Tab-separated table of C-alpha atoms in Angstrom:
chain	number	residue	atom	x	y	z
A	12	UNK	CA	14.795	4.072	-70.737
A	13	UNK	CA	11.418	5.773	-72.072
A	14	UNK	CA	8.387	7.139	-69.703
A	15	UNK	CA	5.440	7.300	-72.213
A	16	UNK	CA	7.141	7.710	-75.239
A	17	UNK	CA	9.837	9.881	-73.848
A	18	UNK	CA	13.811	8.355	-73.909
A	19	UNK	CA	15.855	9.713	-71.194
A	20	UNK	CA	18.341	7.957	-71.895
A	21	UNK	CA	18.709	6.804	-75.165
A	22	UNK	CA	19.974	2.852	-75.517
A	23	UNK	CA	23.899	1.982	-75.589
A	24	UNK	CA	25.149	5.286	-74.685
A	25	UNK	CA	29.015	4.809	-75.346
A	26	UNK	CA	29.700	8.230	-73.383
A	27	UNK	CA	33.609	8.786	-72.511
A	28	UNK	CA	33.320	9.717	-68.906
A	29	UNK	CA	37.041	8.889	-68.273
A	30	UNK	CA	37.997	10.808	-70.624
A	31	UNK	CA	36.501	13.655	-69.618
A	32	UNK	CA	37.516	13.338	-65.383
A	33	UNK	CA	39.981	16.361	-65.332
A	34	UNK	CA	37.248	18.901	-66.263
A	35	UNK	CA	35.159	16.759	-63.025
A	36	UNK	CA	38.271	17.500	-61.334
A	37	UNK	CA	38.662	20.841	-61.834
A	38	UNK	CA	34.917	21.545	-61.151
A	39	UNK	CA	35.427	19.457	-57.779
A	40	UNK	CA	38.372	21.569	-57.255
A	41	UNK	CA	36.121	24.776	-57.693
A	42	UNK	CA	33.892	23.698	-55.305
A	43	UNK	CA	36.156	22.319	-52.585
A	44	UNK	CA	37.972	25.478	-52.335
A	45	UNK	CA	35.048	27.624	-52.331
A	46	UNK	CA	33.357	25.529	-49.515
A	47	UNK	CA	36.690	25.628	-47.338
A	48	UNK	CA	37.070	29.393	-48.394
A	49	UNK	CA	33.729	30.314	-46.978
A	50	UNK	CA	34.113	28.311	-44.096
A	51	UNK	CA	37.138	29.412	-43.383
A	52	UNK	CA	36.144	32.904	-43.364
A	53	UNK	CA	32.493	33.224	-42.736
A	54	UNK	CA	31.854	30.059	-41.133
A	55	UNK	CA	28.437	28.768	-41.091
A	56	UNK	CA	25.311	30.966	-40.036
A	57	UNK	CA	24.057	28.710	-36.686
A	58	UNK	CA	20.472	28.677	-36.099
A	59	UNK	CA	19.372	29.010	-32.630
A	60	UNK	CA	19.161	25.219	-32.559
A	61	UNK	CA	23.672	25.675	-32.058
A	62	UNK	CA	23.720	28.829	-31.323
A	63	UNK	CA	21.284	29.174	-28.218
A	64	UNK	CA	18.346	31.553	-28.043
A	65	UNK	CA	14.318	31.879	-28.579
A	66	UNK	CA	12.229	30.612	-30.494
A	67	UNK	CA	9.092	32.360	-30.739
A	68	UNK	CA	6.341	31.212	-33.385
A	69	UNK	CA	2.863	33.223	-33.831
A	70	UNK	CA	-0.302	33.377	-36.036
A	71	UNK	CA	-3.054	35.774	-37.094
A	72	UNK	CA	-5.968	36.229	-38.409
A	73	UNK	CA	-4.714	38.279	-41.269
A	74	UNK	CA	-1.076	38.811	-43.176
A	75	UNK	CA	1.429	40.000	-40.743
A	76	UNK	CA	3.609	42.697	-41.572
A	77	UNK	CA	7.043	41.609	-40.456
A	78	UNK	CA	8.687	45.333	-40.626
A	79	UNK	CA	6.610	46.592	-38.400
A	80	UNK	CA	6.485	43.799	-36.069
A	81	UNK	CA	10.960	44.223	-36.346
A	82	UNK	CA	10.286	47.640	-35.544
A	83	UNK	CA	8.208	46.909	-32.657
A	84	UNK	CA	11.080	44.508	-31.350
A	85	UNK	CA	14.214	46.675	-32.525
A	86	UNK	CA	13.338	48.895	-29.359
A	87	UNK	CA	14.379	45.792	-26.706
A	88	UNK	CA	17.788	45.663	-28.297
A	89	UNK	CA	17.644	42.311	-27.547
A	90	UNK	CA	20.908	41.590	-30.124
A	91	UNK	CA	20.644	39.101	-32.799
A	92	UNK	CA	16.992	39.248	-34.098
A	93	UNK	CA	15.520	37.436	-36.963
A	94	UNK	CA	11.754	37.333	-38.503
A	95	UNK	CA	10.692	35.325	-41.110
A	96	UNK	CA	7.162	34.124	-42.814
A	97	UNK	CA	6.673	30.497	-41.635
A	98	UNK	CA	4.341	28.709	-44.392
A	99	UNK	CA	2.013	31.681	-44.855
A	100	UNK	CA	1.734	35.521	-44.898
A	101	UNK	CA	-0.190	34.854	-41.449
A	102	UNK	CA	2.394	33.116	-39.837
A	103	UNK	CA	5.767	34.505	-39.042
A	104	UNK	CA	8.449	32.768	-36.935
A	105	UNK	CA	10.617	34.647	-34.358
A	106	UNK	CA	14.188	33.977	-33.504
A	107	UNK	CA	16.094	35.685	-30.835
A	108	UNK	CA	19.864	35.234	-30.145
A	109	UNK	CA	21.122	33.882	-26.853
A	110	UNK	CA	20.853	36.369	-24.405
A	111	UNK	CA	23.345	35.038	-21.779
A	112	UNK	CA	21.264	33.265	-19.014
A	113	UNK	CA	17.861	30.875	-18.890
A	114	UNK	CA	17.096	33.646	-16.785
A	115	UNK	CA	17.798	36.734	-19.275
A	116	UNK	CA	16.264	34.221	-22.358
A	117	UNK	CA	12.684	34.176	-20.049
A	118	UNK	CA	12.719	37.688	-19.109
A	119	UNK	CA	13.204	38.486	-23.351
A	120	UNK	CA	10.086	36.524	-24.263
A	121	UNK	CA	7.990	38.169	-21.763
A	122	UNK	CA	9.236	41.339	-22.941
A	123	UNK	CA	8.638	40.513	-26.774
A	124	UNK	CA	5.103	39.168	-25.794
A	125	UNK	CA	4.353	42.411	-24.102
A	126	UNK	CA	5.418	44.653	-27.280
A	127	UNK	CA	3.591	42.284	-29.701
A	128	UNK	CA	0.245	42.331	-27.834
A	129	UNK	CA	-2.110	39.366	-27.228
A	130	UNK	CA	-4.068	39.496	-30.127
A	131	UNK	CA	-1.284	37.305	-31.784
A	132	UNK	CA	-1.553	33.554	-31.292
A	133	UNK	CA	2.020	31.937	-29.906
A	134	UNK	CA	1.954	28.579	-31.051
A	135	UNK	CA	5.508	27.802	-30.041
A	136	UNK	CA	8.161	28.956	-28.012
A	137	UNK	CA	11.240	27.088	-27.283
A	138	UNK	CA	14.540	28.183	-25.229
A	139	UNK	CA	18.021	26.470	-26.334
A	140	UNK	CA	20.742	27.428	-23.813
A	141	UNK	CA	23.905	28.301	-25.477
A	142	UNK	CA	25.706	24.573	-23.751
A	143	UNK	CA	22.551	23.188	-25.057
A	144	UNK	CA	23.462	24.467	-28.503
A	145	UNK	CA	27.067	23.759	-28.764
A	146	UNK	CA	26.275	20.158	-27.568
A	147	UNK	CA	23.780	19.558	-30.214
A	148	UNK	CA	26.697	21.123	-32.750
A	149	UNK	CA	29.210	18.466	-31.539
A	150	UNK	CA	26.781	15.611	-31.718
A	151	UNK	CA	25.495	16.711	-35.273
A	152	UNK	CA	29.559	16.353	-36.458
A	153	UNK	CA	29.617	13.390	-34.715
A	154	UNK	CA	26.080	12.019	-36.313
A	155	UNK	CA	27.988	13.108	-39.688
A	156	UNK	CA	31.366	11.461	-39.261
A	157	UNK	CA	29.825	8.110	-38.316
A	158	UNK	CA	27.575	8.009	-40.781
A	159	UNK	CA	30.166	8.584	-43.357
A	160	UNK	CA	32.696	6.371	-42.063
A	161	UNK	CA	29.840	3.397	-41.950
A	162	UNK	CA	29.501	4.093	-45.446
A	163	UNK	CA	32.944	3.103	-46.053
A	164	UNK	CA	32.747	0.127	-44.317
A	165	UNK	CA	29.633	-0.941	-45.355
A	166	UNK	CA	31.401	-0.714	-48.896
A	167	UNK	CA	34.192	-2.382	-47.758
A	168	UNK	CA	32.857	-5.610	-46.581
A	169	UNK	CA	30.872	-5.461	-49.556
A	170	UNK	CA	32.956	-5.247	-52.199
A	171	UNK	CA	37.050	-4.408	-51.308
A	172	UNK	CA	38.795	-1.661	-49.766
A	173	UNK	CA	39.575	0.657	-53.279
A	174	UNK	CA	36.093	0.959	-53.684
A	175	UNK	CA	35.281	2.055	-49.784
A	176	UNK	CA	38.388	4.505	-50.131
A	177	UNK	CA	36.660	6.102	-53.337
A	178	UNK	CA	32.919	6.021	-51.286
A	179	UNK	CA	34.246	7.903	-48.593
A	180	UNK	CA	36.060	10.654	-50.677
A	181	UNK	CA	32.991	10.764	-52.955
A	182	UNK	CA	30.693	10.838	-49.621
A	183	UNK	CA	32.802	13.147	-48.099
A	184	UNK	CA	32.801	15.432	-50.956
A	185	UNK	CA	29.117	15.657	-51.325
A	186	UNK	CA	29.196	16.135	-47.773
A	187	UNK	CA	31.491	19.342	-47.963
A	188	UNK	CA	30.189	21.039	-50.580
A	189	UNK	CA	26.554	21.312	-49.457
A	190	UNK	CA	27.931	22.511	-46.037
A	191	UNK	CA	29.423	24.566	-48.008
A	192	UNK	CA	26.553	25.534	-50.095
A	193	UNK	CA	24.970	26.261	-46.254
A	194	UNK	CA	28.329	28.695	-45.658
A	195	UNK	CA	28.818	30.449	-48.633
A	196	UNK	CA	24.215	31.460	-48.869
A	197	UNK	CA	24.642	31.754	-45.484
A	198	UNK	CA	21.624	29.601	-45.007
A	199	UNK	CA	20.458	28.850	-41.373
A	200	UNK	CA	22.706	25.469	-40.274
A	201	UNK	CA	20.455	23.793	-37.804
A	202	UNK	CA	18.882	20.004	-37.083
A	203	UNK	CA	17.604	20.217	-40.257
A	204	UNK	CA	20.469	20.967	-41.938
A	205	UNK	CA	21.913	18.175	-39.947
A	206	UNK	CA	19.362	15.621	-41.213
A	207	UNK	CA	19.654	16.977	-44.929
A	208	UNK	CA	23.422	16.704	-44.628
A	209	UNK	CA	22.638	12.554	-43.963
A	210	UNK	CA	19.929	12.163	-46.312
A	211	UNK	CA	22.419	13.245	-49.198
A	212	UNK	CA	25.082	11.055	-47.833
A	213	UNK	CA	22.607	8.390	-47.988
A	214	UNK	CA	21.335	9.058	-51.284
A	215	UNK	CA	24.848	9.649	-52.938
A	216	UNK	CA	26.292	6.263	-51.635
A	217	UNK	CA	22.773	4.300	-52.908
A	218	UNK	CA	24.230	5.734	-56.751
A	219	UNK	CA	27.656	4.614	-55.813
A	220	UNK	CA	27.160	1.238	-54.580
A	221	UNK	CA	24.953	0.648	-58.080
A	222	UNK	CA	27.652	1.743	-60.134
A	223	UNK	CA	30.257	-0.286	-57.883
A	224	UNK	CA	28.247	-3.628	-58.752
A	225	UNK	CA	28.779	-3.122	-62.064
A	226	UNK	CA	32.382	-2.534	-62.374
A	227	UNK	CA	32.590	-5.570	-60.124
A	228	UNK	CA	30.238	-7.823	-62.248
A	229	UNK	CA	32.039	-6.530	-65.561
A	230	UNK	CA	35.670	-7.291	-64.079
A	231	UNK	CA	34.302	-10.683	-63.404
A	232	UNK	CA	33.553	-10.979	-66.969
A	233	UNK	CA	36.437	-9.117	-68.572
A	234	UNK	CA	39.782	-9.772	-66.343
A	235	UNK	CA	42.144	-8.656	-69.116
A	236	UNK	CA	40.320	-5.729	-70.614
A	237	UNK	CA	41.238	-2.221	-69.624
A	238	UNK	CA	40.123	-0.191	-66.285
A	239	UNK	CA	38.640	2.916	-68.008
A	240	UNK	CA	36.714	0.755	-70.675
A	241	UNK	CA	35.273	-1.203	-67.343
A	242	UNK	CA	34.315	1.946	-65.831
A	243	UNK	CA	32.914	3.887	-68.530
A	244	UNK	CA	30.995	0.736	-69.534
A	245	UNK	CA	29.963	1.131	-66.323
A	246	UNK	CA	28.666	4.646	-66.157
A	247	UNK	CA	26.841	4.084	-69.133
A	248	UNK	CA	24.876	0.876	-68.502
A	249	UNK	CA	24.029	2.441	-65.182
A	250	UNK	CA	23.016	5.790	-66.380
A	251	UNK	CA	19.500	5.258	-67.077
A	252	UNK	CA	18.838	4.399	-63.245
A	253	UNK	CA	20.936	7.360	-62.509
A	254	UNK	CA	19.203	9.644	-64.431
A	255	UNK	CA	15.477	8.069	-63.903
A	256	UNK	CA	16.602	8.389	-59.616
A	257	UNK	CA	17.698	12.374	-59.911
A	258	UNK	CA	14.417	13.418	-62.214
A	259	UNK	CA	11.850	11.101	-59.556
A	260	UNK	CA	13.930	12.957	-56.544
A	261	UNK	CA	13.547	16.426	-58.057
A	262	UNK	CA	9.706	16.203	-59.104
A	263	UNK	CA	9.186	15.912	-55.150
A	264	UNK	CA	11.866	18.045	-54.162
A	265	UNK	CA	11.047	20.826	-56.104
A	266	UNK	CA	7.747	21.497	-55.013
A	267	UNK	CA	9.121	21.277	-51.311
A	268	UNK	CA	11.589	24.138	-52.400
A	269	UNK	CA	9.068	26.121	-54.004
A	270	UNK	CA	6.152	26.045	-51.988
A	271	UNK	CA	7.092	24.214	-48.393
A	272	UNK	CA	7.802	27.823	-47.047
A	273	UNK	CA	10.965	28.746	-44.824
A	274	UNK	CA	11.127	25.711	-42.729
A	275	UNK	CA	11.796	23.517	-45.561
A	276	UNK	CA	13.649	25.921	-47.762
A	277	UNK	CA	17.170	25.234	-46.467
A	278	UNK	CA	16.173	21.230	-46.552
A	279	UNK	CA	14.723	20.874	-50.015
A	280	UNK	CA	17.474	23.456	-51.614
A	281	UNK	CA	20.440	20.428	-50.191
Protein backbone atom coordinates (compact mmCIF):
# COMPACT_ATOMS: atom_id res chain seq x y z
CA UNK A 1 0.00 0.00 0.00
CA UNK A 2 1.62 3.50 -1.10
CA UNK A 3 0.51 7.15 0.35
CA UNK A 4 1.90 9.53 -2.37
CA UNK A 5 4.52 7.62 -3.68
CA UNK A 6 5.52 6.11 -0.42
CA UNK A 7 5.08 1.90 0.01
CA UNK A 8 4.49 0.91 3.48
CA UNK A 9 4.10 -2.11 2.79
CA UNK A 10 5.57 -3.37 -0.11
CA UNK A 11 3.19 -5.97 -2.32
CA UNK A 12 3.21 -9.91 -1.53
CA UNK A 13 5.13 -9.77 1.57
CA UNK A 14 5.83 -13.61 2.17
CA UNK A 15 7.02 -12.75 5.89
CA UNK A 16 7.41 -16.03 8.22
CA UNK A 17 5.56 -14.86 11.25
CA UNK A 18 5.10 -18.49 12.50
CA UNK A 19 8.22 -19.08 12.33
CA UNK A 20 9.34 -16.55 14.26
CA UNK A 21 6.37 -16.92 17.43
CA UNK A 22 8.86 -18.14 20.17
CA UNK A 23 10.89 -14.88 20.10
CA UNK A 24 6.83 -13.18 20.36
CA UNK A 25 6.67 -15.53 23.11
CA UNK A 26 9.46 -14.81 24.93
CA UNK A 27 8.92 -10.99 24.53
CA UNK A 28 5.20 -11.66 25.83
CA UNK A 29 6.79 -13.56 28.52
CA UNK A 30 9.04 -10.44 29.38
CA UNK A 31 6.30 -8.37 29.63
CA UNK A 32 3.80 -10.51 31.52
CA UNK A 33 6.15 -11.05 34.26
CA UNK A 34 7.24 -7.60 34.55
CA UNK A 35 3.56 -6.32 34.68
CA UNK A 36 2.64 -9.02 37.46
CA UNK A 37 6.11 -8.23 39.13
CA UNK A 38 5.29 -4.60 39.53
CA UNK A 39 1.94 -5.19 40.49
CA UNK A 40 2.70 -7.49 42.73
CA UNK A 41 5.02 -5.36 44.52
CA UNK A 42 4.27 -1.77 43.88
CA UNK A 43 0.82 -2.03 42.87
CA UNK A 44 -0.64 0.69 40.91
CA UNK A 45 -0.27 4.51 41.90
CA UNK A 46 -4.36 5.41 42.47
CA UNK A 47 -5.33 8.81 41.61
CA UNK A 48 -7.64 10.49 43.89
CA UNK A 49 -10.42 9.37 41.56
CA UNK A 50 -9.76 5.44 43.78
CA UNK A 51 -8.00 6.61 46.24
CA UNK A 52 -10.25 9.48 47.80
CA UNK A 53 -9.12 13.05 48.34
CA UNK A 54 -9.13 16.80 46.75
CA UNK A 55 -9.03 17.98 43.88
CA UNK A 56 -8.09 21.45 43.67
CA UNK A 57 -7.51 23.17 40.12
CA UNK A 58 -6.30 27.02 39.81
CA UNK A 59 -5.16 29.65 37.22
CA UNK A 60 -3.14 32.85 36.96
CA UNK A 61 -2.35 35.50 35.28
CA UNK A 62 1.25 34.60 34.93
CA UNK A 63 3.49 31.12 35.18
CA UNK A 64 3.05 29.60 38.51
CA UNK A 65 5.87 28.40 40.33
CA UNK A 66 4.85 25.02 41.67
CA UNK A 67 7.86 24.77 44.40
CA UNK A 68 6.92 27.48 46.02
CA UNK A 69 3.32 27.00 45.93
CA UNK A 70 4.48 22.96 47.56
CA UNK A 71 6.27 24.90 49.98
CA UNK A 72 3.46 27.03 50.85
CA UNK A 73 1.28 23.74 51.33
CA UNK A 74 4.11 21.42 52.91
CA UNK A 75 3.39 23.50 56.21
CA UNK A 76 -0.48 21.88 56.57
CA UNK A 77 1.03 18.43 56.56
CA UNK A 78 -1.90 17.52 55.00
CA UNK A 79 -0.15 13.84 53.88
CA UNK A 80 -0.13 12.80 50.37
CA UNK A 81 0.31 16.01 48.25
CA UNK A 82 0.76 16.29 44.59
CA UNK A 83 1.17 19.49 42.11
CA UNK A 84 1.36 19.36 38.66
CA UNK A 85 1.14 21.93 35.48
CA UNK A 86 -2.32 21.31 33.94
CA UNK A 87 -2.06 22.41 30.07
CA UNK A 88 0.02 25.52 30.73
CA UNK A 89 2.75 27.11 32.94
CA UNK A 90 -0.38 29.20 34.31
CA UNK A 91 -2.33 26.46 35.31
CA UNK A 92 -1.38 23.95 37.90
CA UNK A 93 -3.66 21.21 39.28
CA UNK A 94 -3.75 20.26 43.02
CA UNK A 95 -4.28 16.87 44.48
CA UNK A 96 -4.60 16.12 48.08
CA UNK A 97 -4.83 12.59 49.62
CA UNK A 98 -7.86 11.48 51.58
CA UNK A 99 -7.80 12.98 54.75
CA UNK A 100 -10.17 10.63 56.68
CA UNK A 101 -13.64 12.38 56.83
CA UNK A 102 -15.95 14.71 54.27
CA UNK A 103 -15.53 16.71 57.19
CA UNK A 104 -11.51 16.74 57.54
CA UNK A 105 -11.43 16.80 53.28
CA UNK A 106 -13.58 20.46 53.64
CA UNK A 107 -11.71 21.80 56.46
CA UNK A 108 -8.17 20.95 54.10
CA UNK A 109 -9.41 23.01 51.16
CA UNK A 110 -10.27 25.91 53.20
CA UNK A 111 -7.01 25.68 54.73
CA UNK A 112 -5.07 25.34 51.29
CA UNK A 113 -7.23 28.29 49.93
CA UNK A 114 -6.19 30.38 52.84
CA UNK A 115 -2.26 29.67 52.32
CA UNK A 116 -2.56 30.15 48.52
CA UNK A 117 -4.31 33.55 48.70
CA UNK A 118 -7.20 34.80 46.50
CA UNK A 119 -5.41 36.19 43.83
CA UNK A 120 -5.42 32.59 42.29
CA UNK A 121 -8.47 31.61 40.26
CA UNK A 122 -10.03 27.97 41.52
CA UNK A 123 -11.65 26.68 38.64
CA UNK A 124 -12.36 23.29 40.13
CA UNK A 125 -12.53 21.56 43.21
CA UNK A 126 -13.89 18.18 43.67
CA UNK A 127 -14.02 15.84 46.96
CA UNK A 128 -13.96 11.85 46.35
CA UNK A 129 -14.60 10.07 49.68
CA UNK A 130 -12.36 7.19 50.14
CA UNK A 131 -15.92 4.50 49.73
CA UNK A 132 -16.49 6.72 46.85
CA UNK A 133 -13.08 5.78 45.50
CA UNK A 134 -12.86 2.16 46.15
CA UNK A 135 -16.37 1.83 44.53
CA UNK A 136 -15.36 3.51 41.40
CA UNK A 137 -12.07 0.96 41.58
CA UNK A 138 -14.41 -2.10 41.70
CA UNK A 139 -16.69 -0.88 38.99
CA UNK A 140 -13.67 0.13 36.68
CA UNK A 141 -12.50 -3.94 37.04
CA UNK A 142 -15.79 -4.74 36.50
CA UNK A 143 -16.21 -2.21 33.28
CA UNK A 144 -12.84 -4.13 32.22
CA UNK A 145 -13.79 -7.75 32.70
CA UNK A 146 -17.06 -7.34 30.79
CA UNK A 147 -15.78 -5.69 28.19
CA UNK A 148 -13.22 -8.29 27.62
CA UNK A 149 -15.30 -11.20 28.08
CA UNK A 150 -17.93 -9.57 25.35
CA UNK A 151 -15.09 -9.57 23.16
CA UNK A 152 -14.86 -13.20 23.34
CA UNK A 153 -18.20 -13.77 22.69
CA UNK A 154 -18.72 -11.43 20.21
CA UNK A 155 -15.87 -13.55 18.45
CA UNK A 156 -17.41 -16.53 19.22
CA UNK A 157 -20.72 -16.23 17.63
CA UNK A 158 -18.88 -14.82 14.90
CA UNK A 159 -16.60 -17.09 13.89
CA UNK A 160 -15.99 -20.44 16.47
CA UNK A 161 -14.83 -20.85 19.85
CA UNK A 162 -10.65 -21.32 19.04
CA UNK A 163 -10.69 -18.06 17.71
CA UNK A 164 -12.70 -16.31 20.87
CA UNK A 165 -10.25 -18.38 23.20
CA UNK A 166 -7.17 -16.74 21.29
CA UNK A 167 -9.20 -12.99 21.39
CA UNK A 168 -9.50 -13.13 24.91
CA UNK A 169 -5.84 -14.18 25.74
CA UNK A 170 -4.66 -11.67 23.11
CA UNK A 171 -7.24 -8.99 24.72
CA UNK A 172 -6.32 -9.89 27.95
CA UNK A 173 -2.73 -9.55 27.31
CA UNK A 174 -2.88 -6.13 25.89
CA UNK A 175 -4.96 -5.47 28.74
CA UNK A 176 -2.19 -6.51 31.36
CA UNK A 177 0.61 -5.13 30.07
CA UNK A 178 -0.51 -1.49 29.76
CA UNK A 179 -1.79 -1.81 33.41
CA UNK A 180 1.25 -2.78 33.78
CA UNK A 181 2.93 -0.13 31.88
CA UNK A 182 0.58 2.20 34.50
CA UNK A 183 2.42 0.04 37.58
CA UNK A 184 5.78 -0.28 36.71
CA UNK A 185 5.96 4.29 35.54
CA UNK A 186 3.92 4.53 38.28
CA UNK A 187 1.60 6.65 36.24
CA UNK A 188 -1.60 8.04 37.96
CA UNK A 189 -4.42 4.96 37.47
CA UNK A 190 -7.65 6.85 37.42
CA UNK A 191 -11.08 7.10 35.07
CA UNK A 192 -8.94 7.85 32.49
CA UNK A 193 -6.83 5.20 32.76
CA UNK A 194 -9.96 3.21 32.98
CA UNK A 195 -11.30 4.48 29.63
CA UNK A 196 -7.75 4.09 27.92
CA UNK A 197 -7.58 0.56 29.29
CA UNK A 198 -11.11 -0.05 26.96
CA UNK A 199 -10.19 1.94 24.10
CA UNK A 200 -7.06 -0.44 23.58
CA UNK A 201 -9.16 -3.45 24.15
CA UNK A 202 -11.33 -2.11 21.55
CA UNK A 203 -8.78 -1.23 19.17
CA UNK A 204 -6.70 -4.53 19.59
CA UNK A 205 -9.79 -6.83 18.96
CA UNK A 206 -10.85 -4.47 15.62
CA UNK A 207 -6.97 -5.92 14.27
CA UNK A 208 -7.90 -9.33 15.46
CA UNK A 209 -11.22 -9.85 14.11
CA UNK A 210 -9.58 -8.57 10.48
CA UNK A 211 -6.98 -11.01 10.64
CA UNK A 212 -9.58 -13.77 11.92
CA UNK A 213 -11.67 -13.21 8.56
CA UNK A 214 -8.96 -14.05 6.70
CA UNK A 215 -7.78 -17.22 8.10
CA UNK A 216 -11.46 -18.12 7.93
CA UNK A 217 -11.96 -17.06 4.22
CA UNK A 218 -8.50 -18.80 3.28
CA UNK A 219 -9.51 -22.19 5.15
CA UNK A 220 -12.60 -22.00 3.08
CA UNK A 221 -10.48 -21.97 0.10
CA UNK A 222 -7.62 -24.24 1.11
CA UNK A 223 -9.11 -27.21 3.47
CA UNK A 224 -6.06 -29.44 3.01
CA UNK A 225 -3.22 -26.98 3.08
CA UNK A 226 -1.26 -26.45 6.25
CA UNK A 227 -2.27 -24.18 9.47
CA UNK A 228 0.90 -22.00 9.61
CA UNK A 229 0.90 -21.40 5.72
CA UNK A 230 -2.99 -20.22 6.39
CA UNK A 231 -1.93 -18.00 9.05
CA UNK A 232 1.09 -16.46 7.82
CA UNK A 233 -0.76 -15.94 4.51
CA UNK A 234 -2.83 -14.34 6.68
CA UNK A 235 -0.64 -11.89 8.48
CA UNK A 236 0.73 -10.87 5.38
CA UNK A 237 -2.29 -10.07 3.18
CA UNK A 238 -3.57 -8.22 6.20
CA UNK A 239 -0.52 -6.31 7.03
CA UNK A 240 -0.95 -3.35 4.98
CA UNK A 241 -4.29 -2.43 6.95
CA UNK A 242 -2.37 -3.23 10.01
CA UNK A 243 0.32 -1.14 9.43
CA UNK A 244 -1.73 1.84 7.53
CA UNK A 245 -4.27 1.59 11.17
CA UNK A 246 -1.06 1.92 13.77
CA UNK A 247 0.77 4.95 11.62
CA UNK A 248 -3.09 6.94 11.20
CA UNK A 249 -3.52 6.14 15.20
CA UNK A 250 -0.07 7.46 16.10
CA UNK A 251 -0.09 10.77 13.87
CA UNK A 252 -3.08 11.77 16.32
CA UNK A 253 -1.84 10.20 19.27
CA UNK A 254 1.35 11.61 19.29
CA UNK A 255 0.59 15.07 19.32
CA UNK A 256 -1.90 14.31 22.30
CA UNK A 257 1.26 12.85 24.13
CA UNK A 258 3.39 15.62 23.31
CA UNK A 259 1.52 18.60 23.68
CA UNK A 260 -2.11 17.67 25.45
CA UNK A 261 -0.35 18.48 28.85
CA UNK A 262 -0.74 16.23 32.11
CA UNK A 263 -4.31 15.36 31.81
CA UNK A 264 -3.84 13.53 28.69
CA UNK A 265 -0.34 12.30 29.24
CA UNK A 266 -1.18 9.01 30.98
CA UNK A 267 -4.13 8.53 28.13
CA UNK A 268 -2.23 9.20 24.94
CA UNK A 269 1.12 7.30 26.34
CA UNK A 270 -1.56 3.73 26.55
Amino acid sequence: MSFRGIRFVPDGTRIDFVRQRFIAFAVTGILIAASLGSLALQGLNLGIDFSGGILIEVAADEPIDVAEMRRRIEPLQLGDVSLQHFGSPEQVLIGIGAQGSEEANAEALRAVRDVLGEELEYRRTEQVGPKVGAELLRDGIIATVLAVLAIGAYVYFRFEWQFAVSALVATAHDVLVTVGLYSVLQLEFSLTAVAAVLTLAGYSVNDTVVVFDRIRELLRRHKAVDMKWIINLSVNQTLSRTVMTSVTTLLAVVPLLLFGGSALFSFSLA
